[in-house]
Amino acid sequence: MKRITLSLSAPYVGLRPFEEEEALLFFGRETHVHDVLAKLGHQQRFIAVIGASGSGKSSLIRAGLIPALHRGSLASVGYRWQVCITKPGDAPLQHLVEKLTDDERWIDGGDRAASMASLRAQFTVNPLALAEQFQRRAALFGGEALLLVIDQFEEIFRYRQQNIDEAEAFIKLLLRSASEEDVPIYVVITMRSDFLGNCVTFFGLPEAINGGLYLTPRLRPEQLKSIIASPLALIGSDMDPVLVNRLINTLESDDELPILEHALLRMWNHAKDNGRNRIEAQDFALICKPPATGEGEAMPKLAFAIDNHASEIYNQLTPQQRQIAQQLFPALVERRESRDVRRPQTLQQLIELTGESNKDDVLAVINAYRKGGTGFLLPPMAEKIMQSTLIDISHESLFRQWRLYQQWLEEETLDAAELKEWYYRLGRHQQTGAGWLDDNECHRALQWLNRINRYPAPQRWATRYLERLDFQALKLFIQESQQRVQEKQQAETKRLEAEAALQRQLAEQAEQQKLQAEMFARSSRKKSIWAIGAAMIAMLFSIISWMLWNQAEQEKNRADHARKHAEQLAHAAHANALIATAENLDLVTLDQSILLSLAAYQIDPNEKVEKQLRSVFAALTFQTGLRNIDGTRFSPDGKTVSIISEGKTVHLWSRDVCRPIDEIAAELKRRVGRDLTDEERRRFGVADRVAQEQ
């Protein structure tokens, strides 16, 4: 039996979703298509196909459900269908009427622009307008049912923040159209599952989704094998069975289908370019090779296919085109609440963003990434691009898997955040006159200006985030802030230089003082050494002097002792002589004997003298009548003698005349005829009063 094969340019579609005309290549999802048809068959006219990004939602509807409807798989309706596929984008009602009027039956009087304006106005204010207009044209449609496919439905949540009224009018139009039983309108939406929680912002939408929810399942291994091998079989080709199993085992949950489709297309093209009709392991190793990161060896993975291909195209661009690509790709994505969503832009918007003079380079970049065998951007290369054509990435996996794209998005997010920060500071400055940027802020702001200068049209880029932004005023504010910072820095520099000069002067003075102190210290050390030497010599002389003085003192003491001893001997001899004379009463009178004895006692009161004195006093007692003489005492000047008798009576005698003083005083008074004065009494040595009893 002869095998029939098809002649196709490629058995795989790559990163973009399948289209209706590619249904022959759409394998592995037959049961999923049947499940969606079953929901429609149960009179459920609003179907929400929900799934993770990369789960194949769009392809399921475009290449699975729509061809099945045209084949009459929904028996209750038949096979006559008018299909309208649209995306909300930045103008959901406008996009809807544009797609509807692609069919001339929606145009009145041959004027498409007028018909579009009329339909949009009606859709805005009347939720029943679509059903009414479809029913009014029933004769033209000839019994056809209308299928509205709203792909990437999550875009409506972003648009709602810009125009809540139109967004709500769009949702009400869809819900009311699908609820009219007499009008055959069916609505199918595809939406990423991570936006399911946002549906509560629209009244009636959660209830409609709950009634027609279809959660896209993951593919089983046998379904994946069909996706890989069946398209090759259609064109009479095949793949190494070991590689088929390897691909199935290395698939990861994130973006598994778009990554697989893209890698399969690349491997097929590589095998064909090398004259082979079979995909081998070498094709996989080349297309899915690990990036050269220098972090050690890594095995080929399907996840590397998109990054390798996108980077390869980027490296082939001119420097100017690379700069445009760096601005163009982030413009097709919007980051909200840590989620990245597609944001299609018209060709005109992209040209305005990058600069009118870069139009040719913009087209060159777009064509490089949408050409056959690539499919990173939409529309496909076969479709001519006009100024109003929407440019979109073919799948979210592009910005998730292309590392350079992720880097651009991070830089774009940072630049946009700083743009809003500096714009806020400018507004505060304009309101209060304060709020100038400080040194650190100026440094950051200038770095930000340098970064956004990489964009061909920085001002146009800034207006994407702040439509009313006065970019020149913002630049001037940053520049003036920097000028003020520089002036402060210059003033501070001058102050520091003055302080440094003063410090140098003080340091020089301190150095001079240090040198002088060192010189003085050296001189002082020398003087100290001499002083110590002199002190030691002085001490030596002091010791010698003390020794000589001590010796002299000893000699003096010995001399004094000898002198005193000699004096004592002389006194003793003198006293003995006086006593010897006094003893000889034959030679002297009693008075003389008394005087001599007293003089001897005053000179040397020894025992012999005292014995003689007692003997004299005994004679005196006999002569004067003094009795019981107990003792005698001389006055300090030695001129008066106190004689104590009977233990209590004192008699004062003059030593010179050996007579009682009172007798002498009486005799003097008699001679002068008056009392003696104190001076006279002292001069004559007489007492002031007579002796009295003690």
XYZ file of C-alpha atoms in Angstrom:
694
model
C 0.000 0.000 0.000
C 1.412 3.362 -1.007
C 2.013 5.852 1.786
C 0.495 9.311 1.260
C 2.497 12.301 2.531
C 1.845 16.046 2.551
C 4.087 18.714 1.136
C 4.568 21.288 3.906
C 7.209 23.926 4.479
C 7.641 22.636 8.045
C 5.790 20.161 10.263
C 5.904 22.510 13.260
C 4.663 26.059 13.805
C 7.222 27.200 16.348
C 6.592 29.583 19.244
C 3.379 31.213 17.995
C -0.056 29.608 18.482
C -1.531 27.312 15.833
C -3.929 28.888 13.352
C -7.102 27.311 11.963
C -5.450 26.438 8.672
C -2.763 24.484 10.577
C -5.254 22.106 12.155
C -3.688 19.157 10.286
C -0.530 19.622 12.396
C -2.421 19.958 15.658
C -2.021 16.641 17.473
C -2.376 15.403 21.016
C -5.336 17.592 22.084
C -8.266 15.645 20.621
C -9.828 14.845 24.009
C -9.493 18.473 25.124
C -11.313 19.649 21.990
C -14.052 17.122 22.653
C -14.461 18.387 26.259
C -14.909 22.007 25.144
C -17.432 20.927 22.484
C -19.353 19.028 25.164
C -19.705 22.208 27.235
C -21.027 24.091 24.212
C -23.392 21.219 23.487
C -24.964 21.612 26.924
C -26.234 25.070 25.997
C -23.329 26.739 27.713
C -22.666 29.757 25.491
C -19.912 31.362 27.600
C -16.773 29.237 27.861
C -13.683 30.326 29.804
C -10.581 28.348 28.812
C -8.195 28.899 31.708
C -4.644 27.662 32.002
C -1.077 28.545 32.799
C 0.934 30.480 30.280
C 2.230 28.043 27.698
C -0.479 25.446 28.281
C -1.794 25.773 24.700
C -5.072 27.629 25.335
C -5.013 29.710 22.152
C -3.997 26.783 19.930
C -6.731 24.632 21.487
C -9.355 27.122 20.326
C -7.830 28.221 17.028
C -6.632 24.861 15.631
C -8.877 22.539 17.669
C -12.308 23.968 18.497
C -12.872 26.235 15.475
C -12.070 23.546 12.820
C -14.262 21.108 14.758
C -17.167 23.580 14.640
C -16.696 24.056 10.925
C -16.795 20.294 10.541
C -20.205 20.284 12.239
C -19.026 18.707 15.494
C -21.626 20.759 17.402
C -24.716 19.103 15.950
C -27.184 21.408 17.669
C -25.828 24.363 15.719
C -24.403 22.852 12.552
C -21.303 23.780 10.625
C -22.107 27.331 9.539
C -20.139 29.646 11.772
C -18.926 33.183 11.595
C -15.791 33.370 13.719
C -14.431 36.625 15.138
C -11.103 36.393 17.016
C -9.969 39.522 18.863
C -7.843 40.689 21.778
C -8.792 43.455 24.215
C -5.499 45.340 23.962
C -5.733 49.069 24.651
C -9.155 49.442 22.975
C -11.333 46.351 23.423
C -14.491 47.707 21.735
C -12.519 49.221 18.879
C -10.671 45.959 18.269
C -13.951 44.061 18.353
C -15.665 46.232 15.731
C -12.527 46.114 13.558
C -12.612 42.317 13.516
C -16.366 42.237 12.964
C -16.187 44.611 10.000
C -13.543 42.452 8.362
C -16.741 40.717 7.193
C -18.532 43.090 4.815
C -21.910 41.988 6.128
C -21.275 44.139 9.207
C -20.740 47.226 7.070
C -23.719 49.442 6.220
C -23.753 51.362 2.968
C -20.198 50.354 2.077
C -18.731 52.830 4.583
C -16.597 50.800 6.947
C -15.376 53.735 9.044
C -18.917 54.973 9.652
C -20.136 51.488 10.415
C -17.279 50.966 12.901
C -18.049 54.236 14.653
C -21.739 53.400 14.826
C -21.186 49.910 16.179
C -18.718 51.120 18.790
C -21.084 53.827 19.976
C -23.900 51.289 20.335
C -21.681 48.723 22.078
C -20.596 51.356 24.579
C -24.072 52.197 25.851
C -26.177 49.107 25.100
C -25.190 45.576 26.225
C -27.811 44.146 23.831
C -26.428 46.005 20.804
C -24.361 43.091 19.462
C -27.268 40.654 19.683
C -29.630 43.187 18.106
C -27.254 43.983 15.234
C -26.594 40.277 14.595
C -30.285 39.515 14.588
C -30.971 42.483 12.278
C -28.503 40.992 9.791
C -29.813 37.425 10.147
C -30.830 37.290 6.488
C -27.288 38.231 5.460
C -25.719 35.624 7.719
C -27.996 32.865 6.372
C -28.404 30.932 9.614
C -24.778 31.177 10.722
C -23.881 31.222 14.391
C -21.432 33.804 15.711
C -18.412 32.661 17.711
C -16.579 35.455 19.527
C -13.108 34.381 20.659
C -11.499 36.826 23.090
C -7.879 35.708 23.234
C -5.582 36.925 26.034
C -8.598 38.085 27.977
C -6.329 39.133 30.888
C -5.492 42.303 28.966
C -8.897 43.713 29.972
C -7.724 44.060 33.580
C -4.867 46.314 32.537
C -7.159 48.357 30.306
C -9.692 48.735 33.123
C -7.177 50.884 34.998
C -7.089 53.266 32.021
C -10.786 53.357 31.088
C -13.067 51.613 33.535
C -16.265 52.597 31.707
C -15.323 51.057 28.362
C -13.894 47.961 30.070
C -17.152 47.373 31.924
C -19.190 48.067 28.758
C -17.115 45.422 26.957
C -17.740 42.798 29.672
C -21.470 43.550 29.830
C -21.683 43.249 26.015
C -20.072 39.784 26.072
C -22.142 38.458 28.989
C -25.476 39.747 27.624
C -24.769 38.520 24.063
C -24.033 34.988 25.318
C -27.172 34.953 27.448
C -29.665 35.662 24.609
C -31.134 32.241 23.823
C -32.847 33.366 20.633
C -29.611 34.702 19.119
C -26.871 32.128 18.273
C -23.912 34.000 19.741
C -21.216 32.057 21.584
C -18.350 33.579 23.542
C -15.073 31.822 24.311
C -12.318 33.553 26.276
C -8.770 32.364 26.937
C -7.110 33.643 30.073
C -4.031 32.951 32.149
C -4.937 31.245 35.420
C -2.921 33.712 37.516
C -5.474 36.410 36.585
C -8.482 34.422 37.744
C -8.739 36.414 40.957
C -9.037 39.676 39.010
C -12.382 38.594 37.578
C -14.235 39.706 40.698
C -13.714 43.327 39.628
C -16.531 42.885 37.056
C -20.098 42.118 38.148
C -21.449 38.909 36.637
C -18.095 37.728 35.258
C -17.221 35.271 38.066
C -20.643 33.607 37.758
C -20.279 33.250 33.988
C -16.769 31.775 34.340
C -17.940 29.311 36.994
C -20.674 28.095 34.636
C -18.387 27.588 31.628
C -14.993 27.007 33.165
C -12.568 24.755 31.327
C -9.220 24.344 33.070
C -6.664 23.282 30.487
C -5.018 19.984 31.534
C -1.342 19.149 31.190
C -0.486 16.723 28.424
C 0.246 13.106 29.230
C 3.397 11.431 27.829
C 1.504 9.683 25.013
C -0.059 13.017 23.998
C 3.365 14.651 23.987
C 4.697 11.824 21.865
C 1.903 12.446 19.361
C 2.747 16.159 19.255
C 6.403 15.328 18.508
C 6.176 12.395 16.087
C 2.823 12.677 14.279
C 3.597 15.895 12.308
C 6.833 14.301 11.063
C 4.913 11.262 9.902
C 2.658 13.491 7.779
C 5.620 14.582 5.655
C 7.305 11.194 5.605
C 9.969 12.005 8.180
C 10.750 10.798 11.678
C 12.882 11.333 14.778
C 15.302 9.184 16.678
C 13.075 7.299 19.188
C 15.641 7.807 21.942
C 15.518 11.564 21.325
C 11.683 11.483 21.444
C 11.796 9.977 24.915
C 14.501 12.379 25.973
C 12.406 15.371 24.922
C 9.387 14.070 26.819
C 11.411 13.435 29.969
C 13.143 16.816 29.946
C 9.988 18.905 29.543
C 9.260 21.202 32.431
C 5.842 22.513 33.420
C 6.580 26.182 32.637
C 6.043 27.053 28.966
C 6.442 23.399 27.990
C 4.397 23.472 24.757
C 5.732 26.689 23.168
C 9.298 25.726 24.113
C 8.822 22.257 22.630
C 7.232 23.547 19.410
C 9.993 26.106 18.913
C 12.780 23.590 19.529
C 11.153 21.052 17.176
C 10.910 23.645 14.388
C 14.539 24.662 14.874
C 15.768 21.057 14.909
C 13.753 20.259 11.773
C 15.184 23.259 9.918
C 18.714 22.337 10.981
C 18.302 18.733 9.837
C 16.806 19.876 6.522
C 19.603 22.419 5.985
C 22.065 19.561 6.409
C 20.282 17.363 3.838
C 18.618 15.036 6.320
C 14.965 14.004 6.617
C 15.356 12.739 10.156
C 15.917 14.666 13.399
C 18.881 13.287 15.296
C 20.434 13.831 18.713
C 23.049 16.122 17.155
C 20.308 18.556 16.136
C 19.061 18.663 19.712
C 22.584 19.160 21.078
C 23.155 22.158 18.794
C 19.772 23.866 19.088
C 19.452 23.345 22.857
C 23.073 23.799 23.872
C 23.671 25.465 27.234
C 24.702 29.130 27.213
C 28.375 29.943 27.635
C 28.235 31.270 31.178
C 31.593 29.994 32.371
C 29.898 28.273 35.335
C 30.936 24.790 34.386
C 29.570 22.181 32.028
C 25.811 21.845 31.513
C 23.664 19.473 29.533
C 21.491 20.596 26.582
C 17.929 21.458 27.596
C 14.804 22.457 25.714
C 14.639 25.613 27.831
C 17.843 26.888 26.152
C 16.371 26.807 22.643
C 14.551 30.150 22.792
C 17.416 31.986 24.509
C 19.955 30.652 21.995
C 17.845 31.571 18.968
C 16.796 35.054 20.144
C 20.384 35.904 21.168
C 21.703 34.649 17.843
C 19.387 37.014 15.936
C 20.292 39.905 18.244
C 24.007 39.381 17.637
C 23.413 39.650 13.886
C 21.845 43.125 14.197
C 23.799 46.331 13.668
C 24.724 48.366 16.774
C 21.943 50.851 15.983
C 19.416 48.053 15.528
C 20.488 46.475 18.826
C 19.822 49.753 20.565
C 16.370 49.876 18.980
C 15.679 46.245 19.959
C 16.601 47.120 23.533
C 13.808 49.697 23.552
C 11.321 47.936 21.300
C 10.963 44.633 23.142
C 10.287 46.103 26.637
C 7.638 48.319 25.024
C 5.702 45.151 24.085
C 5.455 44.031 27.734
C 3.922 45.670 30.770
C 4.899 44.748 34.316
C 2.082 45.098 36.837
C 2.003 43.691 40.355
C 5.120 41.592 39.655
C 3.431 40.037 36.572
C 4.474 40.544 32.981
C 1.758 40.700 30.330
C 1.872 41.400 26.637
C 1.198 44.953 25.516
C 0.857 45.103 21.713
C 1.878 48.354 20.038
C 1.160 49.643 16.554
C 4.057 50.092 14.201
C 3.516 53.849 14.353
C 3.760 53.834 18.148
C 7.033 51.928 18.005
C 8.445 54.333 15.427
C 7.461 57.309 17.574
C 9.039 55.642 20.575
C 12.367 55.042 18.876
C 12.415 58.133 16.676
C 11.050 58.808 13.183
C 14.530 58.709 11.704
C 14.882 55.079 12.817
C 11.868 53.794 10.895
C 13.884 51.510 8.607
C 15.834 50.048 11.515
C 12.602 49.445 13.452
C 11.211 47.483 10.505
C 14.483 45.581 10.173
C 14.357 44.499 13.836
C 10.695 43.466 13.613
C 11.249 41.473 10.420
C 14.327 39.764 11.872
C 12.216 38.392 14.726
C 9.084 37.484 12.709
C 10.632 35.864 9.661
C 9.914 32.253 8.730
C 11.423 29.705 11.092
C 11.562 32.295 13.897
C 8.085 33.566 14.758
C 9.032 35.580 17.852
C 6.899 38.553 16.755
C 3.485 38.877 15.174
C 2.042 39.277 12.623
C 3.767 36.530 10.587
C 6.144 37.455 7.803
C 3.507 36.669 5.170
C 1.333 39.550 6.397
C 2.229 43.043 5.246
C 2.815 45.551 8.038
C 1.033 48.899 7.955
C 1.411 51.911 10.257
C -1.687 50.772 12.206
C -0.632 47.088 12.391
C -0.340 45.778 15.929
C 3.077 44.333 16.723
C 2.994 41.686 19.423
C 5.226 38.964 20.783
C 4.039 35.550 19.737
C 4.135 34.074 23.231
C 4.985 35.095 26.802
C 7.638 32.388 26.935
C 9.857 34.667 24.837
C 10.375 37.203 27.631
C 10.519 34.470 30.264
C 13.133 32.333 28.499
C 15.278 34.954 26.772
C 17.722 36.089 29.444
C 18.583 39.332 27.673
C 14.886 40.200 27.478
C 14.572 39.641 31.230
C 17.546 41.924 31.791
C 15.949 44.647 29.661
C 12.687 44.333 31.568
C 14.484 44.643 34.901
C 16.338 47.725 33.686
C 13.127 49.156 32.255
C 11.313 48.601 35.555
C 14.105 50.292 37.484
C 14.286 53.208 35.045
C 10.511 53.694 35.150
C 10.482 53.623 38.962
C 13.221 56.239 39.122
C 11.454 58.352 36.488
C 8.412 58.507 38.764
C 10.614 59.234 41.784
C 12.408 62.174 40.134
C 9.135 63.471 38.704
C 7.617 63.437 42.189
C 10.629 65.354 43.536
C 10.282 67.882 40.709
C 6.607 68.392 41.590
C 7.402 68.931 45.250
C 10.111 71.406 44.322
C 7.766 73.330 42.061
C 5.166 73.528 44.819
C 7.412 74.418 47.779
C 10.618 75.734 46.227
C 12.513 73.172 48.295
C 13.274 69.526 47.701
C 16.551 69.885 45.796
C 18.367 66.604 45.285
C 21.298 65.909 47.569
C 24.669 64.514 46.529
C 23.674 60.830 46.573
C 20.379 61.527 44.832
C 22.113 63.609 42.158
C 24.523 60.765 41.575
C 21.628 58.328 41.102
C 19.670 60.777 38.932
C 22.640 61.401 36.640
C 23.217 57.675 36.325
C 19.538 57.335 35.426
C 19.843 60.026 32.736
C 22.879 58.246 31.302
C 20.986 54.959 31.245
C 17.904 56.274 29.470
C 20.125 58.005 26.930
C 20.651 54.552 25.490
C 17.148 54.916 24.093
C 17.019 56.602 20.673
C 14.227 58.895 21.969
C 14.443 59.145 25.798
C 11.701 61.767 26.036
C 9.289 59.615 24.074
C 10.173 56.633 26.258
C 9.407 58.658 29.403
C 5.955 59.655 28.150
C 4.998 55.948 28.071
C 4.869 56.094 31.863
C 3.975 59.755 32.467
C 1.921 61.231 29.647
C 1.995 64.813 31.006
C 5.680 64.753 31.792
C 7.753 67.873 31.018
C 10.953 65.991 30.328
C 13.068 69.105 29.772
C 11.944 70.555 33.115
C 12.900 67.290 34.794
C 16.363 67.309 33.203
C 16.841 70.954 34.200
C 15.830 70.166 37.786
C 18.418 67.382 37.994
C 21.110 69.568 36.415
C 20.381 72.498 38.748
C 20.424 70.165 41.724
C 23.799 68.893 40.577
C 25.054 72.467 40.180
C 23.976 73.302 43.719
C 25.691 70.176 44.982
C 28.880 71.130 43.120
C 28.766 74.642 44.591
C 28.419 73.189 48.059
C 31.224 70.762 47.342
C 33.448 73.575 46.080
C 32.721 75.614 49.199
C 33.413 72.572 51.301
C 36.602 71.919 49.346
C 37.793 75.472 49.987
C 36.983 75.120 53.649
C 38.808 71.813 53.825
C 41.774 73.282 51.954
C 41.882 76.184 54.412
C 41.692 73.755 57.278
C 44.379 71.631 55.639
C 46.617 74.693 55.218
C 46.072 75.589 58.863
C 46.763 72.031 59.856
C 49.951 72.054 57.801
C 51.004 75.311 59.427
C 50.261 73.927 62.855
C 52.075 70.735 61.911
C 55.121 72.743 60.808
C 55.049 74.712 64.029
C 54.669 71.530 65.964
C 57.586 70.040 64.046
C 59.717 73.076 64.840
C 58.679 72.897 68.464
C 59.475 69.216 68.403
C 62.945 69.917 66.995
C 63.500 72.635 69.572
C 62.267 70.326 72.279
C 64.611 67.616 71.057
C 67.518 70.069 71.010
C 66.580 71.304 74.471
C 66.226 67.700 75.618
C 69.671 66.857 74.279
C 71.094 69.989 75.926
C 69.217 69.197 79.105
C 70.540 65.657 79.043
C 74.069 67.008 78.733
C 73.465 69.522 81.491
C 71.831 66.821 83.550
C 74.908 64.662 83.123
C 77.150 67.562 84.174
C 74.754 68.417 86.981
C 74.730 64.850 88.138
C 78.505 64.800 88.010
C 78.707 68.103 89.859
C 76.165 66.885 92.351
C 78.149 63.730 92.890
C 81.336 65.785 93.356
C 79.459 68.163 95.646
C 78.118 65.214 97.530
C 81.590 63.808 97.793
C 82.890 67.108 99.074
C 79.884 67.314 101.379
C 80.713 63.912 102.755
C 84.327 64.869 103.170
C 83.323 68.210 104.704
C 80.920 66.467 107.022
C 83.630 64.037 108.010
C 86.036 66.885 108.609
C 83.372 68.859 110.467
C 82.493 65.818 112.514
C 86.136 65.300 113.269
C 86.472 68.991 114.170
C 83.398 68.799 116.370
C 84.844 65.803 118.101
C 88.107 67.669 118.592
C 86.180 70.718 119.782
C 84.146 68.620 122.177
C 87.311 67.065 123.465
C 88.850 70.531 123.780
C 85.733 71.847 125.524
C 85.738 68.888 127.769
C 89.398 69.428 128.516
C 88.778 73.145 128.998
C 85.851 72.489 131.256
C 87.850 69.921 133.098
C 90.681 72.386 133.425
C 88.247 75.056 134.537
C 86.781 72.646 137.016
C 90.250 71.872 138.264
C 91.029 75.573 138.367
C 87.790 76.340 140.144
C 88.368 73.508 142.512
C 91.867 74.756 143.133
C 90.628 78.311 143.522
C 87.844 77.172 145.778
C 90.259 75.092 147.780
C 92.521 78.112 148.065
C 89.650 80.251 149.189
C 88.553 77.605 151.649
C 92.090 77.231 152.909
C 92.200 80.960 153.534
C 88.768 81.003 155.059
C 89.696 78.209 157.382
C 92.484 80.192 158.825
C 90.468 82.481 161.106
C 93.639 83.863 162.397
C 94.377 85.560 159.148
C 90.828 86.745 158.171
C 87.758 88.093 159.847
C 84.506 86.235 160.127
C 82.999 88.358 157.434
C 85.928 87.652 155.151
C 85.717 83.995 155.963
C 82.065 83.990 155.051
C 82.777 85.798 151.789
C 85.582 83.476 150.947
C 83.462 80.425 151.753
C 80.547 81.750 149.705
C 82.828 82.557 146.806
C 84.339 79.121 147.028
C 80.833 77.554 147.121
C 79.785 79.596 144.125
C 82.865 78.430 142.187
C 82.781 74.774 143.193
C 80.090 73.591 145.585
C 81.864 70.422 146.640
C 81.642 68.622 149.942
C 84.696 70.291 151.446
C 83.430 73.775 150.536
C 79.992 72.995 151.869
C 81.538 71.779 155.144
C 83.502 74.945 155.453
C 80.437 77.047 154.646
C 78.474 75.310 157.429
C 81.316 75.961 159.824
C 81.325 79.655 158.916
C 77.550 79.880 159.232
C 77.830 78.282 162.618
C 80.173 81.053 163.682
C 77.854 83.565 162.114
C 74.897 82.152 164.032
C 76.785 82.597 167.227
C 77.625 86.216 166.336
C 74.293 87.378 164.763
C 71.819 85.290 166.537
C 70.613 83.442 163.425
C 69.567 80.036 164.426
C 69.283 76.789 162.659
C 70.545 77.902 159.223
C 69.184 75.324 156.783
C 70.769 76.531 153.573
C 71.863 79.349 151.290
C 71.079 80.368 147.649
C 72.720 82.979 145.438
C 70.870 85.380 143.201
C 71.386 84.997 139.391
C 73.983 87.798 139.425
C 75.739 86.265 142.439
C 75.573 89.517 144.452
C 72.832 88.525 146.898
C 72.757 85.502 149.218
C 69.521 84.070 150.606
C 70.043 82.494 154.038
C 67.239 80.187 155.152
C 66.930 79.634 158.900
C 64.647 77.458 160.895
C 63.145 76.046 157.678
C 60.991 79.102 156.928
C 62.752 82.444 157.406
C 64.789 83.972 154.553
C 67.511 86.563 155.200
C 68.977 88.516 152.289
C 72.646 89.368 152.584
C 74.918 91.361 150.349
C 77.793 89.248 149.267
C 80.108 92.187 148.795
C 79.825 93.643 152.360
C 78.569 90.503 154.060
C 75.774 92.375 155.786
C 72.039 91.994 155.721
C 70.470 94.026 152.940
C 67.886 95.613 155.165
C 70.684 97.063 157.321
C 72.408 98.423 154.280
C 69.115 99.912 152.949
C 68.374 101.528 156.326
C 71.823 103.047 156.509
C 71.565 104.480 152.979
C 68.116 105.955 153.706
C 69.519 107.595 156.819
C 72.339 109.087 154.931
C 70.242 110.568 152.044
C 67.325 111.501 154.252
C 64.685 109.923 152.023
C 63.469 106.600 150.614
C 65.649 105.101 147.888
C 64.262 104.909 144.282
C 63.971 101.617 142.436
C 66.931 102.553 140.256
C 68.994 103.405 143.317
C 68.000 100.211 145.050
C 69.044 98.226 141.953
C 72.273 100.130 141.632
C 73.189 99.614 145.272
C 72.048 96.005 145.266
C 69.604 96.155 148.129
C 66.346 94.256 148.276
C 62.984 95.933 147.900
C 61.827 94.366 151.044
C 63.194 92.477 153.840
C 63.097 88.772 153.976
C 59.773 87.393 154.882
C 58.474 84.138 155.860
C 57.839 81.701 153.119
